[in-house]
Structure formats: C-alpha cells, structure tokens
Coordinates of C-alpha atoms in Angstrom, one line a residue:
M1 CA 0.0 0.0 0.0
Y2 CA 2.8 2.4 -0.8
P3 CA 2.4 5.5 -3.1
S4 CA 3.3 5.1 -6.7
Q5 CA 6.5 7.1 -6.3
Y6 CA 8.0 4.2 -4.4
E7 CA 7.3 1.7 -7.2
A8 CA 10.7 1.9 -8.9
S9 CA 12.6 1.5 -5.6
L10 CA 10.4 -1.4 -4.5
T11 CA 10.9 -3.1 -7.8
A12 CA 14.7 -2.8 -7.5
L13 CA 14.6 -4.2 -4.0
A14 CA 12.4 -7.2 -5.0
Q15 CA 14.6 -8.0 -8.0
A16 CA 17.7 -8.0 -5.7
R17 CA 16.2 -9.8 -2.8
E18 CA 17.6 -13.3 -3.5
R19 CA 21.0 -11.8 -4.1
N20 CA 20.7 -9.7 -0.9
L21 CA 19.7 -12.8 1.1
A22 CA 22.9 -14.6 0.2
Y23 CA 25.1 -11.5 0.7
E24 CA 26.9 -11.2 4.0
P25 CA 27.8 -7.6 4.3
P26 CA 31.3 -7.0 5.9
R27 CA 31.7 -5.5 9.3
M28 CA 33.2 -2.1 9.4
T29 CA 36.7 -1.7 10.8
A30 CA 37.3 0.4 13.9
E31 CA 38.7 3.2 11.8
E32 CA 35.7 3.2 9.4
K33 CA 33.3 3.3 12.3
E34 CA 35.1 6.3 13.9
T35 CA 35.1 8.2 10.7
L36 CA 31.5 7.5 10.0
L37 CA 30.4 8.6 13.5
R38 CA 32.4 11.8 13.5
T39 CA 31.0 12.7 10.1
Y40 CA 27.3 11.8 10.4
H41 CA 26.2 11.0 14.0
P42 CA 24.2 13.7 15.7
D43 CA 26.4 13.6 18.9
Y44 CA 29.3 15.0 16.8
K45 CA 27.5 18.1 15.6
T46 CA 29.2 20.7 17.7
D47 CA 26.8 23.5 16.9
A48 CA 24.0 21.4 18.5
F49 CA 25.5 21.8 22.0
A50 CA 26.1 24.6 24.5
A51 CA 28.3 24.9 27.6
L52 CA 26.7 24.9 31.1
A53 CA 27.3 28.1 32.9
V54 CA 26.6 26.9 36.5
G55 CA 26.5 23.8 38.6
K56 CA 28.8 20.8 39.1
N57 CA 29.4 20.4 35.4
K58 CA 30.0 24.0 34.6
G59 CA 31.7 24.3 31.2
D60 CA 30.5 20.9 30.0
A61 CA 28.7 20.7 26.7
V62 CA 25.0 19.5 26.7
P63 CA 22.3 19.7 24.0
H64 CA 20.9 23.2 23.6
E65 CA 17.4 22.0 24.6
L66 CA 18.8 20.5 27.8
C67 CA 20.9 23.5 28.6
E68 CA 17.8 25.7 28.4
M69 CA 16.1 23.5 31.1
L70 CA 19.2 23.4 33.3
H71 CA 19.5 27.2 33.1
A72 CA 15.8 27.8 33.6
H73 CA 14.0 29.0 36.7
S74 CA 12.4 26.7 39.2
R75 CA 8.7 26.1 39.0
I76 CA 8.4 27.2 42.6
T77 CA 9.4 30.2 44.7
P78 CA 10.9 28.7 47.9
A79 CA 9.7 31.5 50.1
D80 CA 6.1 30.7 49.2
V81 CA 6.4 26.9 50.0
D82 CA 5.5 25.9 53.6
L83 CA 7.9 22.9 54.2
T84 CA 6.3 22.3 57.6
A85 CA 3.0 21.3 55.9
V86 CA 4.2 17.7 55.4
M87 CA 1.5 15.6 53.8
Y88 CA 3.5 12.4 53.1
D89 CA 6.2 11.0 55.3
V90 CA 8.0 7.8 54.2
D91 CA 11.4 6.1 54.5
V92 CA 11.9 5.9 50.8
L93 CA 10.3 8.2 48.2
V94 CA 10.6 6.9 44.6
I95 CA 10.1 9.5 41.9
G96 CA 9.1 7.8 38.7
G97 CA 6.6 5.0 37.8
G98 CA 8.5 3.0 35.2
G99 CA 10.4 -0.2 35.5
A100 CA 13.3 1.2 37.6
G101 CA 11.0 3.0 40.0
A102 CA 8.8 -0.1 40.4
A103 CA 11.7 -2.4 40.9
A104 CA 13.2 0.1 43.5
A105 CA 9.9 0.3 45.4
I106 CA 9.4 -3.5 45.4
E107 CA 12.9 -4.0 46.9
A108 CA 12.6 -1.2 49.4
K109 CA 9.3 -2.6 50.6
E110 CA 10.9 -6.1 50.8
A111 CA 13.6 -4.6 53.0
G112 CA 11.0 -3.4 55.4
A113 CA 11.0 0.3 54.5
S114 CA 7.9 2.4 54.1
V115 CA 7.9 3.5 50.5
M116 CA 5.8 5.5 48.1
I117 CA 5.9 6.0 44.3
V118 CA 5.0 9.4 42.8
T119 CA 4.7 9.7 39.0
K120 CA 3.5 12.6 36.8
L121 CA 1.4 10.3 34.6
R122 CA 0.3 6.8 35.6
I123 CA 2.5 4.0 36.9
G124 CA 3.7 2.2 33.7
D125 CA 3.5 5.3 31.5
A126 CA 7.2 5.0 30.8
N127 CA 9.8 4.1 28.2
T128 CA 9.9 0.7 29.9
M129 CA 6.5 0.0 28.4
M130 CA 7.7 0.9 25.0
A131 CA 10.8 -1.3 24.9
E132 CA 10.3 -4.2 22.4
G133 CA 13.3 -6.3 21.5
G134 CA 14.4 -7.9 24.8
I135 CA 16.7 -8.0 27.8
Q136 CA 20.3 -9.3 27.8
A137 CA 21.7 -11.8 30.3
A138 CA 24.7 -14.2 29.9
D139 CA 23.0 -17.3 31.3
K140 CA 23.5 -19.8 28.5
P141 CA 26.4 -22.3 27.9
G142 CA 29.2 -20.7 25.9
D143 CA 28.5 -17.3 27.3
S144 CA 29.5 -15.5 30.5
P145 CA 29.2 -12.1 32.2
A146 CA 32.8 -11.5 31.2
I147 CA 31.9 -11.8 27.5
H148 CA 28.8 -9.7 28.0
Y149 CA 31.1 -7.1 29.7
L150 CA 33.5 -7.0 26.7
D151 CA 30.6 -6.6 24.2
A152 CA 29.0 -3.8 26.2
F153 CA 32.3 -2.0 27.0
G154 CA 33.4 -2.0 23.4
G155 CA 29.9 -1.0 22.2
G156 CA 30.0 1.9 24.6
H157 CA 33.4 3.1 23.2
F158 CA 35.2 1.9 26.4
A159 CA 33.6 4.8 28.3
A160 CA 31.4 3.0 30.8
K161 CA 32.2 3.2 34.5
P162 CA 33.8 -0.3 35.0
E163 CA 32.1 -0.8 38.4
L164 CA 28.7 0.0 37.1
L165 CA 29.0 -2.1 33.9
G166 CA 30.5 -5.0 36.0
K167 CA 27.4 -4.8 38.3
L168 CA 25.1 -4.8 35.3
V169 CA 26.5 -8.0 33.7
T170 CA 27.2 -10.0 36.8
E171 CA 23.7 -9.5 38.2
A172 CA 22.0 -10.0 34.9
P173 CA 21.3 -13.8 35.2
E174 CA 19.7 -13.2 38.6
A175 CA 17.6 -10.3 37.2
I176 CA 16.2 -12.7 34.6
R177 CA 15.4 -15.3 37.3
W178 CA 13.7 -12.7 39.4
L179 CA 11.5 -11.5 36.6
D180 CA 10.7 -15.1 35.7
R181 CA 9.7 -15.9 39.2
L182 CA 7.5 -12.8 39.3
G183 CA 5.7 -14.1 36.2
V184 CA 7.1 -12.4 33.1
E185 CA 6.1 -14.5 30.1
F186 CA 9.5 -14.9 28.4
D187 CA 9.7 -16.8 25.1
K188 CA 10.5 -20.4 25.8
A189 CA 11.1 -23.6 23.9
P190 CA 8.7 -26.6 24.6
D191 CA 11.2 -27.9 27.2
G192 CA 11.1 -24.6 29.1
T193 CA 14.5 -23.3 28.0
M194 CA 14.4 -19.6 27.3
I195 CA 14.8 -18.7 23.6
T196 CA 17.6 -16.2 23.1
T197 CA 18.8 -14.2 20.0
H198 CA 21.5 -11.9 18.9
G199 CA 21.4 -8.1 19.1
G200 CA 23.5 -5.5 17.5
G201 CA 27.1 -5.6 18.8
T202 CA 26.6 -8.9 20.7
S203 CA 28.9 -11.9 20.2
R204 CA 26.5 -14.4 21.8
K205 CA 22.8 -15.0 21.7
R206 CA 21.7 -13.6 25.0
M207 CA 18.6 -11.6 24.2
H208 CA 15.6 -12.8 26.2
A209 CA 12.3 -11.6 25.0
A210 CA 8.5 -11.8 25.3
K211 CA 7.7 -11.6 21.6
D212 CA 8.3 -8.0 20.6
Y213 CA 6.6 -6.4 23.5
S214 CA 9.2 -7.4 26.2
G215 CA 9.0 -4.0 28.0
A216 CA 5.3 -4.1 28.2
E217 CA 5.3 -7.6 29.6
I218 CA 8.0 -6.7 32.2
M219 CA 6.1 -3.5 33.2
R220 CA 2.8 -5.4 33.5
T221 CA 4.4 -7.8 35.9
L222 CA 6.2 -5.1 38.0
R223 CA 3.1 -3.0 38.2
D224 CA 1.0 -5.9 39.4
E225 CA 3.7 -6.7 42.0
V226 CA 3.6 -3.0 43.2
F227 CA -0.2 -3.3 43.6
N228 CA -0.1 -6.7 45.2
R229 CA 2.4 -5.4 47.8
E230 CA 0.1 -2.5 48.5
I231 CA 2.8 0.1 47.8
P232 CA 1.2 3.6 47.6
V233 CA 1.3 5.2 44.2
L234 CA 0.5 8.8 43.5
D235 CA -0.5 9.1 39.9
F236 CA -0.6 12.4 38.0
T237 CA 1.7 13.9 40.6
A238 CA 5.0 15.4 39.5
A239 CA 8.1 16.1 41.6
V240 CA 8.9 19.8 40.8
E241 CA 11.8 20.2 43.2
L242 CA 13.9 18.1 45.6
I243 CA 14.0 19.0 49.2
L244 CA 17.3 18.8 51.1
D245 CA 17.8 18.9 54.9
E246 CA 20.0 21.4 56.6
N247 CA 23.0 19.1 56.1
G248 CA 22.5 19.0 52.3
R249 CA 21.1 15.5 52.2
A250 CA 18.1 14.5 50.1
A251 CA 15.0 14.6 52.4
G252 CA 12.0 14.6 50.1
A253 CA 10.3 16.5 47.3
V254 CA 7.9 19.3 46.5
L255 CA 5.1 17.6 44.5
Q256 CA 2.5 19.1 42.2
N257 CA -0.8 17.7 41.3
M258 CA -0.8 17.8 37.5
E259 CA -4.5 18.7 37.3
T260 CA -5.1 21.2 40.2
K261 CA -1.5 22.5 40.4
E262 CA -1.7 22.1 44.2
L263 CA 1.7 21.8 45.9
L264 CA 2.3 18.9 48.3
I265 CA 5.2 18.3 50.6
A266 CA 6.7 14.7 50.8
R267 CA 9.3 14.1 53.5
A268 CA 11.6 11.1 53.1
K269 CA 14.7 9.7 54.7
T270 CA 16.0 8.8 51.2
V271 CA 14.9 9.5 47.7
V272 CA 15.2 7.5 44.5
L273 CA 15.1 9.3 41.2
A274 CA 13.8 7.0 38.4
T275 CA 12.4 9.6 36.1
G276 CA 13.5 8.1 32.8
G277 CA 14.7 9.7 29.6
A278 CA 14.5 12.8 27.4
G279 CA 13.2 11.9 24.0
R280 CA 10.4 14.4 24.2
M281 CA 13.0 17.2 24.3
H282 CA 13.3 16.4 20.6
Y283 CA 17.1 17.2 20.5
Q284 CA 18.1 18.5 17.1
G285 CA 14.5 18.3 15.9
F286 CA 14.5 14.5 15.8
A287 CA 11.3 12.5 16.2
T288 CA 11.3 10.1 19.1
S289 CA 10.3 6.7 20.1
N290 CA 9.8 7.8 23.7
H291 CA 6.6 8.1 25.8
Y292 CA 5.0 11.4 26.4
G293 CA 6.6 12.2 29.7
A294 CA 10.2 11.7 28.8
T295 CA 11.5 15.3 29.3
A296 CA 14.7 15.0 31.3
D297 CA 13.1 16.0 34.6
G298 CA 15.4 13.9 36.8
L299 CA 18.5 15.6 35.3
V300 CA 17.0 19.0 36.2
L301 CA 16.0 18.0 39.7
G302 CA 19.2 16.3 40.5
Y303 CA 21.5 18.9 39.0
R304 CA 19.8 21.8 40.7
A305 CA 20.2 19.9 44.1
G306 CA 24.0 19.5 43.5
A307 CA 24.3 16.2 41.8
S308 CA 26.8 15.7 39.0
L309 CA 26.1 14.7 35.4
L310 CA 28.1 12.2 33.3
Y311 CA 28.1 12.0 29.5
A312 CA 25.1 14.4 29.2
D313 CA 26.3 15.1 25.6
T314 CA 25.5 11.6 24.4
L315 CA 22.2 10.4 23.1
Q316 CA 21.2 7.2 21.4
Y317 CA 19.4 7.6 18.0
H318 CA 17.8 4.2 17.4
P319 CA 18.6 3.4 13.7
T320 CA 15.2 2.1 12.9
G321 CA 12.4 4.4 13.7
A322 CA 9.4 4.3 11.4
A323 CA 9.8 6.8 8.5
Y324 CA 6.5 5.9 6.9
P325 CA 3.5 6.3 7.2
E326 CA 3.4 9.8 8.8
Q327 CA 1.0 8.6 11.6
I328 CA 3.7 6.5 13.2
F329 CA 6.7 8.7 12.3
G330 CA 9.5 8.0 14.8
A331 CA 7.9 5.0 16.4
L332 CA 10.3 2.2 17.3
V333 CA 11.0 -0.6 14.9
T334 CA 12.7 -3.1 17.2
E335 CA 16.2 -4.2 16.5
K336 CA 14.8 -7.7 16.8
V337 CA 13.6 -7.3 13.2
R338 CA 17.2 -7.3 12.1
S339 CA 18.1 -10.0 14.6
L340 CA 15.6 -12.2 12.8
G341 CA 17.2 -11.6 9.4
A342 CA 15.9 -8.4 7.8
K343 CA 18.6 -6.2 6.2
L344 CA 18.9 -2.5 5.5
I345 CA 18.5 -1.6 1.8
G346 CA 19.1 1.6 0.0
A347 CA 16.7 3.1 -2.6
D348 CA 18.6 1.3 -5.4
G349 CA 17.9 -2.1 -3.9
T350 CA 21.4 -2.8 -2.5
V351 CA 22.5 -3.7 1.0
F352 CA 24.7 -0.9 2.3
M353 CA 25.8 -2.2 5.8
H354 CA 25.9 -5.2 8.1
P355 CA 22.4 -5.3 9.8
L356 CA 23.8 -5.8 13.3
E357 CA 26.4 -3.1 13.8
T358 CA 26.0 -1.2 17.0
R359 CA 23.2 1.3 17.1
D360 CA 25.3 4.5 16.8
V361 CA 27.1 3.1 13.8
S362 CA 23.9 1.9 12.2
A363 CA 22.2 5.3 12.7
A364 CA 25.1 7.1 11.2
A365 CA 25.2 4.8 8.2
I366 CA 21.5 5.4 7.5
I367 CA 22.0 9.2 7.8
R368 CA 24.9 8.9 5.4
E369 CA 22.8 6.9 2.9
C370 CA 20.1 9.6 3.0
T371 CA 22.5 12.6 2.7
A372 CA 25.9 12.1 1.2
R373 CA 25.1 9.1 -0.9
K374 CA 21.6 10.3 -2.0
N375 CA 20.4 6.7 -1.8
G376 CA 17.5 7.2 0.5
V377 CA 13.8 7.1 -0.2
E378 CA 12.0 10.4 0.1
T379 CA 9.1 10.4 2.7
P380 CA 6.6 13.0 3.8
S381 CA 8.9 13.8 6.8
G382 CA 12.2 13.6 5.0
C383 CA 14.0 10.4 4.1
G384 CA 14.3 6.7 4.9
V385 CA 15.8 3.4 3.9
W386 CA 14.2 0.1 3.4
L387 CA 14.2 -2.6 6.1
D388 CA 13.5 -5.8 4.1
T389 CA 11.2 -7.6 6.5
P390 CA 10.0 -10.3 3.9
M391 CA 13.5 -11.7 4.3
I392 CA 12.5 -12.9 7.8
E393 CA 9.9 -15.3 6.4
L394 CA 12.2 -16.5 3.6
L395 CA 14.8 -17.4 6.2
G396 CA 12.7 -18.6 9.1
G397 CA 9.7 -19.9 7.3
A398 CA 6.1 -18.8 7.0
G399 CA 4.6 -17.6 10.3
T400 CA 7.9 -16.4 11.8
I401 CA 6.9 -12.7 11.8
E402 CA 3.5 -13.4 13.4
A403 CA 5.1 -15.6 16.0
R404 CA 8.2 -13.5 16.9
I405 CA 7.3 -9.9 16.2
P406 CA 3.5 -9.7 16.2
A407 CA 3.4 -6.1 17.5
M408 CA 5.4 -4.9 14.5
M409 CA 3.0 -6.7 12.2
R410 CA 0.0 -5.1 13.8
M411 CA 1.6 -1.6 13.9
F412 CA 2.2 -1.5 10.2
G413 CA -0.9 -3.6 9.3
R414 CA -3.1 -0.8 10.6
F415 CA -1.9 1.3 7.7
G416 CA -2.3 -1.4 5.0
I417 CA 1.4 -2.5 5.0
D418 CA 1.9 -6.3 5.4
I419 CA 5.5 -6.6 6.6
R420 CA 5.5 -10.3 5.7
V421 CA 5.5 -9.4 2.0
E422 CA 6.4 -5.7 1.9
P423 CA 9.5 -3.9 3.3
I424 CA 9.2 -1.0 5.7
L425 CA 10.8 2.5 5.6
V426 CA 13.0 3.5 8.6
Y427 CA 15.2 6.4 9.7
P428 CA 16.9 7.1 13.1
T429 CA 14.7 8.2 16.0
L430 CA 15.7 9.8 19.3
H431 CA 15.6 6.8 21.6
Y432 CA 17.8 6.8 24.7
Q433 CA 19.6 9.1 27.1
N434 CA 23.0 7.6 27.3
G435 CA 24.2 10.3 29.8
G436 CA 22.6 11.3 33.0
L437 CA 23.3 11.5 36.8
D438 CA 26.6 10.2 38.0
I439 CA 26.2 7.4 40.6
D440 CA 28.4 5.1 42.6
G441 CA 28.1 1.4 43.0
T442 CA 25.3 1.8 45.6
C443 CA 23.3 4.0 43.1
M444 CA 23.8 7.1 45.3
T445 CA 24.3 10.2 43.2
T446 CA 27.7 12.0 43.2
G447 CA 27.2 15.2 45.1
V448 CA 24.0 14.6 47.1
E449 CA 23.9 12.2 50.0
N450 CA 20.8 10.0 50.3
L451 CA 19.7 10.8 46.7
F452 CA 19.8 7.6 44.7
A453 CA 19.1 7.1 41.0
A454 CA 18.3 4.2 38.7
G455 CA 17.3 3.6 35.1
E456 CA 17.6 5.9 32.1
V457 CA 18.2 9.0 34.4
V458 CA 21.7 7.5 35.2
G459 CA 24.8 8.1 33.1
G460 CA 27.9 5.9 32.9
I461 CA 26.4 2.4 32.9
H462 CA 26.6 2.1 29.1
G463 CA 29.3 4.6 28.3
R464 CA 28.7 6.7 25.2
N465 CA 26.5 4.1 23.4
R466 CA 24.2 1.4 24.6
L467 CA 23.6 -2.1 23.2
M468 CA 20.1 -3.5 22.6
G469 CA 18.7 -5.2 25.7
N470 CA 20.9 -3.5 28.2
S471 CA 18.4 -0.9 29.1
L472 CA 15.7 -3.3 30.3
L473 CA 18.5 -5.0 32.2
D474 CA 19.7 -1.8 33.9
I475 CA 16.3 -0.8 35.1
I476 CA 16.1 -4.2 36.9
V477 CA 19.6 -4.4 38.2
F478 CA 20.0 -0.8 39.3
G479 CA 16.3 -0.3 40.2
R480 CA 16.5 -3.2 42.6
S481 CA 19.9 -2.1 44.0
A482 CA 18.7 1.5 44.5
G483 CA 15.7 0.3 46.4
R484 CA 17.7 -2.0 48.7
N485 CA 20.4 0.6 49.4
A486 CA 17.9 3.4 49.9
A487 CA 16.0 1.3 52.4
A488 CA 19.3 0.4 54.2
A489 CA 20.4 4.0 54.4
A490 CA 17.0 5.1 55.7
Q491 CA 17.5 3.0 58.8
T492 CA 20.1 5.3 60.1
V493 CA 18.9 8.6 58.8
K494 CA 17.8 11.3 61.2
P495 CA 16.6 14.1 58.9
G496 CA 17.4 17.7 59.8
A497 CA 15.2 20.7 59.1
L498 CA 13.8 20.7 55.5
T499 CA 15.1 23.4 53.2
L500 CA 15.0 24.7 49.6
S501 CA 18.0 26.9 50.0
H502 CA 19.7 25.0 47.1
V503 CA 17.1 26.4 44.8
E504 CA 17.8 29.9 45.9
A505 CA 21.5 29.3 45.6
F506 CA 21.2 28.0 42.0
E507 CA 19.0 31.0 41.0
A508 CA 21.7 33.3 42.5
A509 CA 24.4 31.5 40.5
L510 CA 22.4 31.9 37.2
S511 CA 22.0 35.6 38.0
A512 CA 25.7 36.0 38.7
E513 CA 26.6 34.5 35.3
G514 CA 24.2 36.8 33.6
I515 CA 21.8 34.0 32.5
V516 CA 18.5 35.5 31.4
S517 CA 15.6 33.1 30.7
D518 CA 11.9 33.0 30.7
A519 CA 11.8 29.2 30.8
V520 CA 10.9 27.2 33.9
S521 CA 11.9 23.6 34.6
P522 CA 11.5 20.7 35.0
K523 CA 9.6 20.7 31.7
L524 CA 7.2 17.9 32.8
L525 CA 5.4 17.5 29.5
P526 CA 6.2 18.5 25.9
N527 CA 4.6 21.4 24.2
Y528 CA 3.3 20.8 20.7
T529 CA 1.3 24.0 20.4
G530 CA 4.1 26.3 19.2
R531 CA 3.9 28.3 22.4
R532 CA 5.9 28.0 25.6
S533 CA 4.2 25.4 27.9
E534 CA 2.5 26.6 31.0
I535 CA 2.1 23.1 32.4

C-alpha cells in the first residue's frame, strides 16, 4: 500500500532480494566506524551543544534544549512553600513510575521500609512500556558475564564506568530469574528453555524476549507486583523540586498535582530518582520513540540539588524508527527485526551495511545513505531506507513474523502494510539518554547524600552508546539495587530541618553568570502548540 513514487525502488529491491539474502555484508573496521560517527552521528554536531554556565558540570557541553532547562527558573518560589506542611512522610520516596521505579519500590518494601511512588502520569507510563526487543543476560552455555562485559564495554566506546558495567552484567542472570519468578512470560522452547537471540554488537545469543513487547510484559508484571504489595502510588503527581535537609542530604520533594497545580510536601529519609529519559525534548529536531513524559526531569531536579552529570552530551538515536507512514513517524521498529534476518537496503535495492552493527554506527550509516550518498527514499517527513522484512519469512519460514514480532506486524498492518510481503521504511529516531546523573556502586548520586538514581536517568552504565537489551536490564539491576540501598540508608537517617536553599543558591548562580531566561523547569510535558508550555 505504498504510493506510486516508491514503485521503482520497491521493484529494484524485489529483484535484488535473493542476491541480498545470500550476501553477508562485511563488518566495518574500527577506523571506518570512527570516521562514520564523526561525520554523520548527531552527537558529533558541535553546533547542537552549549556549555553549562553553572553547577557541578560548569563548562561541559550539553544539547541546547537540555541547557535551556538546566539554566531555567524553578517552578516554585521557595519563600512561598511551607515545608512544615508535610502531607506524606516515608522512609523511601521513589520518583518515577517506570520499570526502575517499580523495581526500586518493590525491593525497598521487601527490605522493610515504608515506601511511596510518585509519577507525573500513571504507573507504567514510561519508556519501559515501549521497549520491544528484549533484555540481555549471559545465562547460556558458551557465554559469560565477562563476554557480556566486553561486548558492552566496546559497544559503549570503552567509556562505561567499570564498576557499574560490571554490576550490570554479573547481576543479569539473577535479574532474569527474578523476573521469571514474578511471572514475566518470556519466550521459551517446549522444554522450558528460554529462547535467546543476537542483538547489534553482541557476540552471543543472550537476548531474552517476550515476543516484541518485552518491556510491556515486564512493566505489566512489575506494576502488578507493586499493587499486590500495596505500595502507595500517587499518579498524575509530579516532583517539581527536591527537598534537602539542613545538612545538604536528600530529604523529600515538592510535589505538584498535575490537574489542580496544588503543591504537596513529601518528606523522606532517602529519595530514588527514576524519572527516565529525554526523547520528548526532541534534540536537534529528531522524532522520538519515547513516551509522552520523557522530558529529562530527573536531570534538572538532581543537577539543581547539587548532583553531577556524566556524558550528558551523548544520546542514542535508534537506527530504525518508522519513517512511513506519517502517523507513526519516529515509532520504534525493534532491533529484533534485524536479529531475525531483515537487512537494511538503499533506494537502489542494495544492502549498504551489516544489519547488526552497534546502534550508533547503524544510525550514522543510514543518515549517510540519505544525505551524502543520496540513496534514501523520500518520505513526507524527510527520508528513509528500506528494512526488508520479507527476508524474515524467507529465512525462518512462513509464520515467523507473526510468532516472533506480532506487535510490528500489527503496527504497520493498521496502515495497510503487510510486513510479511512488503518492506518498511526506517530512519533514526531519538531513543535513549546515554548520559545522566553520575552514581556510585550503591546507586547514590555523586554530590547529594541519600539521593539515589536508577534507570535511564543515570549516566555511565553504558558509556557513550548502549547495546540493545541492556536498558531493560539496567532498570532491573539498578532499580533493585537503588531500592535496597535506599532502604538500608533510611534505617540510620535522622533528617534535619527541611530546606529549599539550594534552589535559591542555584538561582543566584544563574544571575551571577548573567543568564536570562523566561523558561521554567522541569519541563514535565512536551509542548506541541508552538507556544511555551504553562504546564
């Protein structure tokens, strides 16, 4: 059901399909990858970044859109907030209702702490829900956490914090077992063995999946567990500022009802930030695969309170976002499509790269195909390349697509495209926040005692690029760890007087640097009206 202008390109692709099936594209050399990235990857566009003027990372480059939020005014005036009017008082306050937040709350409750989740949308409205392809863990013969570490360390350009990446890979098998025990419906062979596949940049088949809605299945299970354990959840309630005590330790948050705008004070002995990513900031004008609330709130809250950022200049642009039709522009086309055998094809019908290079390399190669090589297919939103999904059925047999990636089949089927017999058009989409808050091995942030962080709000776990399946893994490993450690710390905490003096100090620092802005932060929700949001 493609427009007639695509007919010539589709004919060329169909005529070359058998040849493309048999062709094994060569892997790029390290030098070729580096040149490609520096020339075409968005992270290397120096004019897309600005230097921070204040805070722990003063002088560091961050995207212009994030810099505006970090240089913006607080949503509250500290003098107008009555911190004695405490409405909620818990041991552990978890900010964020995605996978990391849910995992943290479950483990904190398991450790005996009183815990509460606050989330600006509903629990489960998160990037976790939208993850598709799977979760990595080295739990099969011929694989090991050491090999997993090498794959991820190299894929992240050797920039990951070793202690964090080591924790990720060594605790991965137990994370899978924990999820399995909770009831996640992983794909399994008739004998009960989990089915695993390759992902981009992996040297072993270690991707565990639940069809192509792995994140939704994991989030369903975690959400049910939160409810079953009777953990309080405040939906549609955003954290608009962290509260510190007189000793500079995290001690709660100022909350805002998203409907009434009423401010609520939550006091806590420890706080876990699990606010997720930043796709809805639309860095460099990119479309995004992210959920509606992914607006970098945790970076703003943590940074203003005194926490450090790490690699905030690195984002992941997933190579295969939907480029057609317009209604799903930017929606994620899972890497699992390529794991099952589909290859990337230019407008002339030729394979132009190995289908399972790392995500940053793949994204840069597609951008190059559409720009310098002029071998992309024009779309209403710009350009795309073909992802030849019919190859999957030719390689795996009839019914493979419906059995292994049914959500993809349904998503395109709604618009009259049968991916079993027709290829799809893709282009990179803003997908993941590689950088974020700097943490130690206990998940405590660098700079603010008793402020923990987990999930996509954290930087350093994956380095400067992330491999498929390691994000669903990190929300479990670090979410659980943050919950346990926050609960343990809460046992010995005696909070001092509550204060928002850090907000006033940050405002004074902005003024001293001559920063003038009419923006407020955190952003909370994207604004698609063309006017500055008043949310």
